[in-house]
PDB file of C-alpha atoms in Angstrom:
ATOM      1  CA  UNK H1105      15.218   4.705 -22.908  1.00  0.00           C
ATOM      2  CA  UNK H1106      18.882   6.383 -21.417  1.00  0.00           C
ATOM      3  CA  UNK H1107      19.636   6.108 -17.837  1.00  0.00           C
ATOM      4  CA  UNK H1108      18.474   8.963 -16.791  1.00  0.00           C
ATOM      5  CA  UNK H1109      14.610   8.496 -18.510  1.00  0.00           C
ATOM      6  CA  UNK H1110      14.699   5.500 -16.895  1.00  0.00           C
ATOM      7  CA  UNK H1111      15.842   7.074 -13.253  1.00  0.00           C
ATOM      8  CA  UNK H1112      13.331   9.681 -13.506  1.00  0.00           C
ATOM      9  CA  UNK H1113      10.110   6.949 -14.721  1.00  0.00           C
ATOM     10  CA  UNK H1114      10.842   4.831 -11.653  1.00  0.00           C
ATOM     11  CA  UNK H1115      11.150   8.106  -9.394  1.00  0.00           C
ATOM     12  CA  UNK H1116       8.430   9.396 -10.792  1.00  0.00           C
ATOM     13  CA  UNK H1117       6.539   5.032  -9.899  1.00  0.00           C
ATOM     14  CA  UNK H1118       7.816   5.361  -6.341  1.00  0.00           C
ATOM     15  CA  UNK H1119       6.355   8.528  -5.831  1.00  0.00           C
ATOM     16  CA  UNK H1120       3.172   7.969  -7.012  1.00  0.00           C
ATOM     17  CA  UNK H1121       2.780   5.618  -5.188  1.00  0.00           C
ATOM     18  CA  UNK H1122       3.486   6.626  -1.897  1.00  0.00           C
ATOM     19  CA  UNK H1123       0.942   9.209  -3.025  1.00  0.00           C
ATOM     20  CA  UNK H1124      -1.300   7.013  -3.694  1.00  0.00           C
ATOM     21  CA  UNK H1125      -1.072   4.615  -0.940  1.00  0.00           C
ATOM     22  CA  UNK H1126      -0.850   7.677   1.414  1.00  0.00           C
ATOM     23  CA  UNK H1127      -4.170   9.031  -0.094  1.00  0.00           C
ATOM     24  CA  UNK H1128      -6.350   4.927   1.095  1.00  0.00           C
ATOM     25  CA  UNK H1129      -4.389   5.548   4.303  1.00  0.00           C
ATOM     26  CA  UNK H1130      -5.451   9.273   6.127  1.00  0.00           C
ATOM     27  CA  UNK H1131      -9.025   7.753   4.724  1.00  0.00           C
ATOM     28  CA  UNK H1132     -11.399   8.717   7.969  1.00  0.00           C
ATOM     29  CA  UNK H1133     -12.421   5.004   8.099  1.00  0.00           C
ATOM     30  CA  UNK H1134      -8.841   3.943   9.566  1.00  0.00           C
ATOM     31  CA  UNK H1135      -8.086   6.902  11.695  1.00  0.00           C
ATOM     32  CA  UNK H1136      -8.113   4.028  14.351  1.00  0.00           C
ATOM     33  CA  UNK H1137      -6.446   1.532  12.778  1.00  0.00           C
ATOM     34  CA  UNK H1138      -3.264  -0.304  13.665  1.00  0.00           C
ATOM     35  CA  UNK H1139      -1.239   0.822  10.471  1.00  0.00           C
ATOM     36  CA  UNK H1140       2.144  -0.279  10.071  1.00  0.00           C
ATOM     37  CA  UNK H1141       4.187   0.764   7.042  1.00  0.00           C
ATOM     38  CA  UNK H1142       7.756   0.614   5.813  1.00  0.00           C
ATOM     39  CA  UNK H1143       9.602   1.182   2.746  1.00  0.00           C
ATOM     40  CA  UNK H1144      12.340  -1.006   1.452  1.00  0.00           C
ATOM     41  CA  UNK H1145      14.337  -0.146  -2.284  1.00  0.00           C
ATOM     42  CA  UNK H1146      11.989  -2.613  -4.252  1.00  0.00           C
ATOM     43  CA  UNK H1147       8.369  -2.310  -1.864  1.00  0.00           C
ATOM     44  CA  UNK H1148       6.293  -1.088   0.766  1.00  0.00           C
ATOM     45  CA  UNK H1149       5.222  -2.967   2.809  1.00  0.00           C
ATOM     46  CA  UNK H1150       1.742  -2.691   4.698  1.00  0.00           C
ATOM     47  CA  UNK H1151       0.545  -4.032   8.227  1.00  0.00           C
ATOM     48  CA  UNK H1152      -3.082  -2.623   9.145  1.00  0.00           C
ATOM     49  CA  UNK H1153      -5.114  -4.745  12.139  1.00  0.00           C
ATOM     50  CA  UNK H1154      -8.307  -4.613  13.011  1.00  0.00           C
ATOM     51  CA  UNK H1155     -11.030  -5.908  14.239  1.00  0.00           C
ATOM     52  CA  UNK H1156     -13.879  -4.874  12.464  1.00  0.00           C
ATOM     53  CA  UNK H1157     -14.142  -6.729   9.044  1.00  0.00           C
ATOM     54  CA  UNK H1158     -15.662  -4.028   7.418  1.00  0.00           C
ATOM     55  CA  UNK H1159     -12.435  -2.533   8.697  1.00  0.00           C
ATOM     56  CA  UNK H1160     -10.606  -4.854   6.471  1.00  0.00           C
ATOM     57  CA  UNK H1161     -12.223  -5.407   3.456  1.00  0.00           C
ATOM     58  CA  UNK H1162     -12.838  -1.741   2.811  1.00  0.00           C
ATOM     59  CA  UNK H1163      -9.059  -1.208   2.924  1.00  0.00           C
ATOM     60  CA  UNK H1164      -8.543  -4.608   0.482  1.00  0.00           C
ATOM     61  CA  UNK H1165     -11.456  -3.210  -2.108  1.00  0.00           C
ATOM     62  CA  UNK H1166      -9.457   0.919  -2.572  1.00  0.00           C
ATOM     63  CA  UNK H1167      -5.918  -0.908  -2.078  1.00  0.00           C
ATOM     64  CA  UNK H1168      -7.090  -3.732  -5.293  1.00  0.00           C
ATOM     65  CA  UNK H1169      -9.121  -0.985  -6.563  1.00  0.00           C
ATOM     66  CA  UNK H1170      -5.583   1.097  -7.567  1.00  0.00           C
ATOM     67  CA  UNK H1171      -3.819  -0.327 -10.379  1.00  0.00           C
ATOM     68  CA  UNK H1172      -0.717  -0.897  -7.543  1.00  0.00           C
ATOM     69  CA  UNK H1173       1.282  -3.679  -8.306  1.00  0.00           C
ATOM     70  CA  UNK H1174       1.033  -6.033  -5.350  1.00  0.00           C
ATOM     71  CA  UNK H1175       3.824  -8.769  -4.679  1.00  0.00           C
ATOM     72  CA  UNK H1176       2.285 -10.435  -2.217  1.00  0.00           C
ATOM     73  CA  UNK H1177      -0.877 -10.522  -0.109  1.00  0.00           C
ATOM     74  CA  UNK H1178      -1.464 -12.210   3.265  1.00  0.00           C
ATOM     75  CA  UNK H1179      -4.786 -11.757   4.814  1.00  0.00           C
ATOM     76  CA  UNK H1180      -6.473 -12.934   7.838  1.00  0.00           C
ATOM     77  CA  UNK H1181      -9.354 -12.352  10.712  1.00  0.00           C
ATOM     78  CA  UNK H1182      -8.188  -9.808  12.064  1.00  0.00           C
ATOM     79  CA  UNK H1183      -5.148  -7.682   9.684  1.00  0.00           C
ATOM     80  CA  UNK H1184      -3.861  -7.738   6.578  1.00  0.00           C
ATOM     81  CA  UNK H1185       0.262  -7.803   4.976  1.00  0.00           C
ATOM     82  CA  UNK H1186       0.529  -6.728   2.113  1.00  0.00           C
ATOM     83  CA  UNK H1187       3.059  -5.612  -0.439  1.00  0.00           C
ATOM     84  CA  UNK H1188       3.430  -3.594  -3.073  1.00  0.00           C
ATOM     85  CA  UNK H1189       6.237  -3.102  -5.786  1.00  0.00           C
ATOM     86  CA  UNK H1190       7.861   0.430  -6.056  1.00  0.00           C
ATOM     87  CA  UNK H1191       9.092   0.536  -8.741  1.00  0.00           C
TER      88      UNK H1191
END
């Protein structure tokens, strides 16, 4: 593959990851939750805080049902820390 093709594939993968995460986070169940999202060159980090364990379970299930590259996952009773590879 040429360098241009690799760059295009990387961009397409990154935009797919972003749109997939946007789709999950726009869900009505997460509307009133505290969500922090940051992006780096290699990954997207998300932290969601909730006192309701059902909200965290739903978030985790939605994330695990997608074909995402999970680099780091930390689970707690009040929050989930997630790092998803964007390339």
